[in-house]
Amino acid sequence: MTLSPMKWLKGVRRKTVRLQRTVIRRFISLTKKLRLGDKNKKHSLHVIAFINVNNSFFKNIFSMQWAKRVFFLLMAFVICGFFAATGVFAYFSLALRPQPAGAERELIIPYATSAREVANQLKANGIIRDANGFFWYIRLTRQSSQLKAGVYRLKPGSTVGELLRQLRKGTPLSYRVTIPEGKTAREIAQILSAKKIVDSDVFLELMSDPEFLAQHLSDFGKIKTAEGFLFPDTYEFAHGVSEKEVLTILFRRFKEVWREESKEYQGKRGLYALLTMASIVEKEAKAAPERPVIAGVFYNRLSRRKPLESCATVLYALGKYKEKLYYKDLQVESEYNTYRYPGLPPGPISNPGRASIRAAIHPDEHSFLYFVAKPDGTHKFSTTYRQHLIAQQSLRNQRQ
């Protein structure tokens, strides 16, 4: 059974009065036994009078009237505490409410950054509403010491819990980027630049640096550009990575795949020629099963000293993509124009993936010399030029 505040106060008063009376009785008894002199008796009477006065004071304190005052004082304190708690709850509810959703922001937290400075940075970047509210929340919940230095990608609209989970990790920021198959070096530079991983101009300039290329790609002879060696894949680049480091990572991945695909190669073609062929196959083939067939077509034409006549090489020579090539485009002056210049172009025209590299190293053996694209992306292959013309006319009639 729970006592009410009034009953509890009455009980305390009764116990206090009994204790005071017991102390007075024992004190008087002790004074008589010691048979003190007149001077000491007078002093003892003063002490007894003082205790009696205090006894009266304690009685007044614990009288009903005073108990009521204490009760109402406690009630006032409880009510004030309730309104104070309500106010604090309302403040934190507003201060910690997520911001409207927005674009991802980059936040760098150096070592030895205080919790107050972290809160101010979050506020300055528009990630939280109120720096003071965030700061006092993490202080009161004992999380201020758990924030770690690092570089973070944070989004406005995240809850306080989500933000704190990220800020407690302290993991260095990394950029995840996918390089599609068949992209040129310039296109890859644009992809990486858009992610703020590299400066595209520095990246492209470094790709033509003879010393840097010789340091990493000497197995492929004396090359003029890194075109073809930027292996298409998904990468994780750490924050602050340099252009040299990015290219080194791309080269390393390329060499891993190249070793795996070429370890059983026994042919006479040079490595750079194989890579150049792989880059052409990558741009010409749309259906994966056709890659070794198309590679076989181009090797058949080379063995018969026929020009490759690859439209993909013409587009590379033009330096821009066109949905349709015209006869005037085929006359562009460039060593990459395989309609005008026999043999392989001077170097790769794209950065091929594993399937195209495998097709260039292990082409299908057949007698096809021509192919023409169908509307679905596959090709019609022909052995003679007459068959090729018939296939072209048939496809024109289908389009009509």
Short mmCIF file of C-alpha atoms in Angstrom, two decimals:
data_model
loop_
_atom_site.label_atom_id
_atom_site.label_comp_id
_atom_site.label_asym_id
_atom_site.label_seq_id
_atom_site.Cartn_x
_atom_site.Cartn_y
_atom_site.Cartn_z
CA MET A 1 0.00 0.00 0.00
CA THR A 2 1.43 3.41 -1.02
CA LEU A 3 1.35 6.21 1.62
CA SER A 4 0.03 9.62 0.67
CA PRO A 5 2.42 12.60 1.11
CA MET A 6 0.34 13.86 4.15
CA LYS A 7 0.48 10.53 6.01
CA TRP A 8 4.20 10.24 5.30
CA LEU A 9 4.84 13.73 6.74
CA LYS A 10 2.76 12.95 9.92
CA GLY A 11 4.77 9.78 10.50
CA VAL A 12 8.05 11.64 10.17
CA ARG A 13 6.81 14.31 12.67
CA ARG A 14 5.86 11.70 15.28
CA LYS A 15 9.20 9.90 15.02
CA THR A 16 11.14 13.17 15.25
CA VAL A 17 9.26 14.30 18.42
CA ARG A 18 9.85 10.94 20.12
CA LEU A 19 13.55 11.12 19.27
CA GLN A 20 13.86 14.67 20.69
CA ARG A 21 12.16 13.70 23.96
CA THR A 22 14.43 10.68 24.39
CA VAL A 23 17.54 12.84 23.87
CA ILE A 24 16.35 15.44 26.45
CA ARG A 25 15.57 12.81 29.08
CA ARG A 26 18.95 11.14 28.70
CA PHE A 27 20.75 14.49 28.79
CA ILE A 28 19.04 15.55 32.09
CA SER A 29 19.71 12.15 33.61
CA LEU A 30 23.37 12.37 32.68
CA THR A 31 23.63 15.88 34.18
CA LYS A 32 22.24 14.74 37.54
CA LYS A 33 24.58 11.77 37.74
CA LEU A 34 27.64 13.93 37.17
CA ARG A 35 26.55 16.31 39.99
CA LEU A 36 27.78 19.38 38.17
CA GLY A 37 28.54 22.61 40.05
CA ASP A 38 26.32 25.67 40.01
CA LYS A 39 28.14 27.14 37.07
CA ASN A 40 27.93 23.95 35.06
CA LYS A 41 24.27 23.48 36.11
CA LYS A 42 23.50 26.93 34.81
CA HIS A 43 25.20 26.04 31.51
CA SER A 44 23.27 22.78 31.37
CA LEU A 45 19.99 24.63 31.91
CA HIS A 46 20.88 26.87 28.96
CA VAL A 47 21.43 23.80 26.80
CA ILE A 48 18.14 22.26 27.97
CA ALA A 49 16.35 25.53 27.26
CA PHE A 50 17.90 25.58 23.75
CA ILE A 51 16.75 22.05 23.07
CA ASN A 52 13.28 22.86 24.36
CA VAL A 53 13.12 25.87 22.07
CA ASN A 54 14.18 23.71 19.10
CA ASN A 55 11.71 21.09 20.18
CA SER A 56 8.97 23.72 19.87
CA PHE A 57 10.38 24.72 16.47
CA PHE A 58 10.29 21.15 15.20
CA LYS A 59 6.74 20.80 16.44
CA ASN A 60 5.72 23.86 14.45
CA ILE A 61 7.47 22.57 11.34
CA PHE A 62 5.60 19.31 11.42
CA SER A 63 2.28 20.76 12.35
CA MET A 64 -0.60 20.18 9.94
CA GLN A 65 -0.40 23.72 8.61
CA TRP A 66 3.27 23.38 7.72
CA ALA A 67 2.74 19.94 6.23
CA LYS A 68 0.12 21.39 3.91
CA ARG A 69 2.58 24.07 2.81
CA VAL A 70 5.25 21.44 2.07
CA PHE A 71 2.72 19.35 0.16
CA PHE A 72 1.65 22.28 -2.02
CA LEU A 73 5.28 23.24 -2.53
CA LEU A 74 6.02 19.73 -3.78
CA MET A 75 3.00 19.82 -6.05
CA ALA A 76 4.16 23.16 -7.49
CA PHE A 77 7.58 21.65 -8.12
CA VAL A 78 6.04 18.62 -9.89
CA ILE A 79 3.86 20.84 -12.07
CA CYS A 80 6.79 23.10 -12.99
CA GLY A 81 8.86 20.02 -13.78
CA PHE A 82 6.10 18.68 -16.01
CA PHE A 83 5.90 21.90 -18.04
CA ALA A 84 9.70 22.11 -18.21
CA ALA A 85 9.91 18.51 -19.50
CA THR A 86 7.16 19.25 -22.03
CA GLY A 87 9.08 22.29 -23.24
CA VAL A 88 12.32 20.35 -23.58
CA PHE A 89 10.53 17.57 -25.47
CA ALA A 90 8.93 20.09 -27.83
CA TYR A 91 12.28 21.81 -28.43
CA PHE A 92 14.14 18.60 -29.25
CA SER A 93 11.25 17.36 -31.41
CA LEU A 94 11.57 20.47 -33.58
CA ALA A 95 15.36 20.76 -33.45
CA LEU A 96 15.98 17.12 -34.41
CA ARG A 97 13.30 16.88 -37.10
CA PRO A 98 14.91 15.83 -40.44
CA GLN A 99 15.53 18.46 -43.09
CA PRO A 100 13.73 18.20 -46.43
CA ALA A 101 15.38 15.61 -48.67
CA GLY A 102 18.16 16.96 -50.84
CA ALA A 103 21.28 16.12 -52.81
CA GLU A 104 24.13 14.26 -51.16
CA ARG A 105 26.69 16.50 -49.42
CA GLU A 106 30.33 15.79 -48.68
CA LEU A 107 31.44 16.43 -45.09
CA ILE A 108 35.05 16.23 -43.92
CA ILE A 109 35.59 15.82 -40.17
CA PRO A 110 39.29 16.23 -39.21
CA TYR A 111 40.84 14.53 -36.23
CA ALA A 112 40.25 16.14 -32.80
CA THR A 113 37.07 17.87 -34.00
CA SER A 114 34.74 18.55 -31.07
CA ALA A 115 31.10 17.49 -31.00
CA ARG A 116 30.11 21.16 -31.08
CA GLU A 117 32.14 21.73 -34.27
CA VAL A 118 30.61 18.65 -35.88
CA ALA A 119 27.12 19.98 -35.10
CA ASN A 120 28.05 23.37 -36.59
CA GLN A 121 29.35 21.72 -39.79
CA LEU A 122 26.18 19.69 -40.17
CA LYS A 123 24.11 22.83 -39.77
CA ALA A 124 26.27 24.82 -42.21
CA ASN A 125 25.82 22.09 -44.85
CA GLY A 126 22.04 22.05 -44.39
CA ILE A 127 22.00 18.48 -43.05
CA ILE A 128 20.40 19.31 -39.67
CA ARG A 129 18.03 22.06 -38.52
CA ASP A 130 19.55 23.12 -35.22
CA ALA A 131 23.19 22.76 -34.16
CA ASN A 132 22.47 23.33 -30.46
CA GLY A 133 19.69 20.77 -30.41
CA PHE A 134 21.88 18.16 -32.10
CA PHE A 135 24.82 18.93 -29.80
CA TRP A 136 22.82 18.64 -26.57
CA TYR A 137 21.09 15.51 -27.79
CA ILE A 138 24.38 13.66 -28.36
CA ARG A 139 25.74 15.00 -25.05
CA LEU A 140 22.72 13.88 -23.05
CA THR A 141 22.68 10.48 -24.75
CA ARG A 142 26.46 10.11 -24.21
CA GLN A 143 27.25 9.77 -27.93
CA SER A 144 29.45 12.85 -28.36
CA SER A 145 32.65 10.87 -27.74
CA GLN A 146 31.69 8.24 -30.36
CA LEU A 147 31.93 10.55 -33.39
CA LYS A 148 34.94 9.68 -35.55
CA ALA A 149 37.06 11.60 -37.98
CA GLY A 150 36.60 10.85 -41.66
CA VAL A 151 35.04 11.97 -44.90
CA TYR A 152 31.33 11.31 -45.27
CA ARG A 153 28.57 11.57 -47.83
CA LEU A 154 25.47 12.72 -45.97
CA LYS A 155 22.01 13.58 -47.25
CA PRO A 156 19.57 16.19 -45.91
CA GLY A 157 16.46 14.32 -44.85
CA SER A 158 18.36 11.70 -42.84
CA THR A 159 17.18 11.11 -39.28
CA VAL A 160 19.46 11.82 -36.33
CA GLY A 161 19.84 8.07 -35.80
CA GLU A 162 20.95 7.55 -39.42
CA LEU A 163 23.43 10.42 -39.21
CA LEU A 164 24.94 9.15 -35.97
CA ARG A 165 25.30 5.62 -37.37
CA GLN A 166 27.38 7.01 -40.22
CA LEU A 167 29.40 9.39 -38.06
CA ARG A 168 30.32 6.57 -35.67
CA LYS A 169 31.83 4.44 -38.45
CA GLY A 170 34.72 6.71 -39.32
CA THR A 171 35.25 4.88 -42.61
CA PRO A 172 37.09 6.82 -45.32
CA LEU A 173 34.90 8.00 -48.16
CA SER A 174 35.07 6.01 -51.38
CA TYR A 175 33.54 6.67 -54.76
CA ARG A 176 31.87 3.74 -56.46
CA VAL A 177 31.87 4.08 -60.24
CA THR A 178 31.12 1.71 -63.12
CA ILE A 179 32.97 2.06 -66.42
CA PRO A 180 30.89 0.48 -69.20
CA GLU A 181 32.45 -1.65 -71.92
CA GLY A 182 33.44 0.02 -75.15
CA LYS A 183 33.85 3.58 -73.84
CA THR A 184 36.71 5.68 -75.18
CA ALA A 185 39.34 7.23 -72.91
CA ARG A 186 37.72 10.64 -73.30
CA GLU A 187 34.32 9.27 -72.30
CA ILE A 188 35.84 7.52 -69.28
CA ALA A 189 37.53 10.77 -68.25
CA GLN A 190 34.12 12.46 -68.35
CA ILE A 191 32.56 9.71 -66.20
CA LEU A 192 35.30 9.99 -63.57
CA SER A 193 35.24 13.78 -63.67
CA ALA A 194 31.48 13.85 -63.13
CA LYS A 195 32.04 11.83 -59.94
CA LYS A 196 34.74 14.35 -58.91
CA ILE A 197 37.35 11.61 -58.84
CA VAL A 198 39.74 13.13 -61.41
CA ASP A 199 40.38 16.30 -63.33
CA SER A 200 39.62 15.23 -66.90
CA ASP A 201 42.34 17.39 -68.46
CA VAL A 202 45.02 16.06 -66.12
CA PHE A 203 43.73 12.52 -66.62
CA LEU A 204 43.87 12.72 -70.43
CA GLU A 205 47.28 14.41 -70.40
CA LEU A 206 48.68 11.68 -68.17
CA MET A 207 47.32 9.04 -70.56
CA SER A 208 49.76 10.30 -73.19
CA ASP A 209 52.77 10.63 -70.88
CA PRO A 210 55.47 8.33 -72.39
CA GLU A 211 57.32 7.82 -69.08
CA PHE A 212 54.17 6.97 -67.15
CA LEU A 213 52.97 4.55 -69.86
CA ALA A 214 56.38 2.84 -70.08
CA GLN A 215 56.35 2.39 -66.32
CA HIS A 216 53.07 0.43 -66.38
CA LEU A 217 52.56 -0.96 -69.91
CA SER A 218 56.03 -1.80 -71.18
CA ASP A 219 54.92 -5.36 -72.10
CA PHE A 220 52.89 -3.92 -74.99
CA GLY A 221 55.78 -2.08 -76.58
CA LYS A 222 56.20 1.63 -77.09
CA ILE A 223 52.64 2.96 -77.06
CA LYS A 224 51.48 6.54 -77.45
CA THR A 225 48.25 6.43 -75.49
CA ALA A 226 46.52 4.40 -72.78
CA GLU A 227 43.44 3.96 -74.97
CA GLY A 228 42.36 0.32 -74.68
CA PHE A 229 44.00 -0.27 -71.29
CA LEU A 230 41.26 1.27 -69.13
CA PHE A 231 39.48 -1.93 -68.25
CA PRO A 232 35.69 -1.59 -67.92
CA ASP A 233 34.56 -2.67 -64.46
CA THR A 234 33.11 -1.37 -61.20
CA TYR A 235 35.68 0.37 -59.00
CA GLU A 236 35.92 1.89 -55.52
CA PHE A 237 38.19 4.94 -55.41
CA ALA A 238 39.18 6.49 -52.07
CA HIS A 239 38.57 10.17 -51.44
CA GLY A 240 41.48 12.32 -52.59
CA VAL A 241 42.92 9.71 -54.96
CA SER A 242 45.21 11.19 -57.64
CA GLU A 243 44.91 10.77 -61.40
CA LYS A 244 48.05 8.62 -61.38
CA GLU A 245 46.57 6.34 -58.77
CA VAL A 246 43.32 5.99 -60.72
CA LEU A 247 45.13 5.03 -63.92
CA THR A 248 47.36 2.62 -61.99
CA ILE A 249 44.26 0.88 -60.61
CA LEU A 250 42.71 0.66 -64.10
CA PHE A 251 45.96 -0.68 -65.59
CA ARG A 252 46.33 -3.25 -62.80
CA ARG A 253 42.82 -4.58 -63.40
CA PHE A 254 43.44 -4.71 -67.16
CA LYS A 255 46.65 -6.73 -66.71
CA GLU A 256 44.90 -9.18 -64.37
CA VAL A 257 42.23 -9.93 -66.99
CA TRP A 258 44.72 -9.95 -69.85
CA ARG A 259 46.90 -12.56 -68.12
CA GLU A 260 43.89 -14.76 -67.48
CA GLU A 261 42.66 -14.60 -71.09
CA SER A 262 45.99 -14.77 -72.91
CA LYS A 263 47.85 -17.40 -70.84
CA GLU A 264 47.14 -20.10 -73.45
CA TYR A 265 47.71 -17.90 -76.51
CA GLN A 266 50.22 -19.40 -78.92
CA GLY A 267 49.62 -17.19 -81.98
CA LYS A 268 51.98 -14.86 -83.79
CA ARG A 269 50.00 -11.65 -83.48
CA GLY A 270 51.44 -9.03 -81.21
CA LEU A 271 49.76 -8.14 -77.91
CA TYR A 272 48.99 -4.58 -78.99
CA ALA A 273 47.46 -5.85 -82.26
CA LEU A 274 45.25 -8.24 -80.29
CA LEU A 275 44.09 -5.41 -78.03
CA THR A 276 43.36 -3.22 -81.05
CA MET A 277 41.27 -5.98 -82.59
CA ALA A 278 39.43 -6.48 -79.29
CA SER A 279 38.53 -2.77 -79.23
CA ILE A 280 37.04 -2.98 -82.74
CA VAL A 281 35.06 -6.12 -81.88
CA GLU A 282 33.74 -4.36 -78.77
CA LYS A 283 32.31 -1.51 -80.84
CA GLU A 284 30.95 -3.65 -83.67
CA ALA A 285 29.35 -6.51 -81.72
CA LYS A 286 26.07 -6.07 -79.89
CA ALA A 287 25.23 -9.72 -79.22
CA ALA A 288 27.79 -11.55 -77.06
CA PRO A 289 27.77 -14.84 -79.06
CA GLU A 290 28.74 -12.92 -82.21
CA ARG A 291 31.98 -11.45 -80.82
CA PRO A 292 34.29 -14.36 -81.85
CA VAL A 293 32.48 -14.57 -85.22
CA ILE A 294 33.09 -10.86 -85.94
CA ALA A 295 36.72 -11.22 -84.82
CA GLY A 296 37.04 -14.11 -87.29
CA VAL A 297 35.63 -11.92 -90.11
CA PHE A 298 38.22 -9.19 -89.50
CA TYR A 299 41.10 -11.69 -89.29
CA ASN A 300 39.91 -13.29 -92.56
CA ARG A 301 39.97 -9.89 -94.24
CA LEU A 302 43.44 -9.13 -92.90
CA SER A 303 44.79 -12.46 -94.16
CA ARG A 304 43.37 -11.68 -97.63
CA ARG A 305 44.79 -8.13 -97.49
CA LYS A 306 41.33 -6.63 -97.65
CA PRO A 307 40.64 -3.39 -95.76
CA LEU A 308 38.68 -3.95 -92.56
CA GLU A 309 36.07 -1.34 -93.54
CA SER A 310 34.85 -1.02 -89.96
CA CYS A 311 32.34 1.77 -89.38
CA ALA A 312 33.44 1.89 -85.74
CA THR A 313 36.93 3.01 -86.77
CA VAL A 314 35.44 5.80 -88.91
CA LEU A 315 33.40 7.07 -85.97
CA TYR A 316 36.55 7.12 -83.85
CA ALA A 317 38.35 9.06 -86.58
CA LEU A 318 35.47 11.58 -86.71
CA GLY A 319 35.70 12.02 -82.94
CA LYS A 320 31.94 11.97 -82.44
CA TYR A 321 29.06 9.52 -82.53
CA LYS A 322 26.67 9.53 -85.49
CA GLU A 323 23.54 7.43 -85.84
CA LYS A 324 24.20 7.02 -89.54
CA LEU A 325 27.37 7.31 -91.59
CA TYR A 326 27.36 8.84 -95.08
CA TYR A 327 29.78 8.17 -97.93
CA LYS A 328 31.50 11.51 -97.27
CA ASP A 329 32.24 10.35 -93.74
CA LEU A 330 34.07 7.34 -95.12
CA GLN A 331 36.55 9.73 -96.75
CA VAL A 332 37.75 11.31 -93.52
CA GLU A 333 41.52 11.64 -93.47
CA SER A 334 42.78 9.56 -90.58
CA GLU A 335 44.92 6.50 -90.05
CA TYR A 336 42.01 5.15 -88.03
CA ASN A 337 39.79 5.16 -91.12
CA THR A 338 39.96 1.50 -92.15
CA TYR A 339 38.04 2.26 -95.32
CA ARG A 340 41.03 4.24 -96.64
CA TYR A 341 43.94 2.57 -94.84
CA PRO A 342 44.53 -1.20 -94.93
CA GLY A 343 45.36 -3.28 -91.91
CA LEU A 344 44.63 -2.49 -88.28
CA PRO A 345 44.41 1.12 -87.11
CA PRO A 346 47.39 2.53 -85.13
CA GLY A 347 45.85 1.54 -81.81
CA PRO A 348 42.66 0.63 -79.94
CA ILE A 349 39.50 2.63 -80.62
CA SER A 350 37.81 1.79 -77.31
CA ASN A 351 38.40 0.03 -74.03
CA PRO A 352 37.17 -3.55 -74.50
CA GLY A 353 35.74 -5.89 -71.90
CA ARG A 354 36.71 -9.46 -71.14
CA ALA A 355 34.43 -11.05 -73.78
CA SER A 356 35.88 -8.98 -76.61
CA ILE A 357 39.45 -9.62 -75.44
CA ARG A 358 38.71 -13.34 -75.41
CA ALA A 359 37.16 -13.12 -78.89
CA ALA A 360 40.21 -11.32 -80.29
CA ILE A 361 42.58 -13.91 -78.79
CA HIS A 362 40.39 -16.91 -79.64
CA PRO A 363 38.33 -16.04 -82.77
CA ASP A 364 35.99 -18.45 -84.53
CA GLU A 365 37.36 -20.13 -87.62
CA HIS A 366 35.06 -19.71 -90.64
CA SER A 367 35.03 -18.29 -94.18
CA PHE A 368 32.92 -15.18 -93.61
CA LEU A 369 34.27 -11.91 -94.99
CA TYR A 370 31.25 -9.60 -94.59
CA PHE A 371 28.47 -8.80 -92.15
CA VAL A 372 25.60 -6.36 -92.03
CA ALA A 373 23.64 -5.28 -88.96
CA LYS A 374 20.02 -6.32 -88.45
CA PRO A 375 17.44 -4.12 -86.66
CA ASP A 376 17.72 -6.22 -83.48
CA GLY A 377 21.51 -5.64 -83.22
CA THR A 378 22.59 -9.04 -84.51
CA HIS A 379 24.30 -9.47 -87.89
CA LYS A 380 23.90 -11.32 -91.16
CA PHE A 381 27.24 -12.88 -92.19
CA SER A 382 28.29 -13.56 -95.79
CA THR A 383 31.18 -15.25 -97.52
CA THR A 384 31.08 -13.43 -100.86
CA TYR A 385 30.46 -9.82 -101.76
CA ARG A 386 27.43 -10.83 -103.84
CA GLN A 387 25.85 -12.54 -100.82
CA HIS A 388 26.62 -9.42 -98.79
CA LEU A 389 24.80 -7.17 -101.31
CA ILE A 390 21.79 -9.49 -101.28
CA ALA A 391 21.73 -9.41 -97.47
CA GLN A 392 21.86 -5.59 -97.49
CA GLN A 393 18.99 -5.34 -99.99
CA SER A 394 16.92 -7.82 -97.99
CA LEU A 395 17.33 -5.74 -94.85
CA ARG A 396 16.40 -2.54 -96.70
CA ASN A 397 13.22 -4.18 -97.93
CA GLN A 398 12.37 -5.26 -94.36
CA ARG A 399 12.79 -1.71 -93.10
CA GLN A 400 10.41 -0.44 -95.77
#
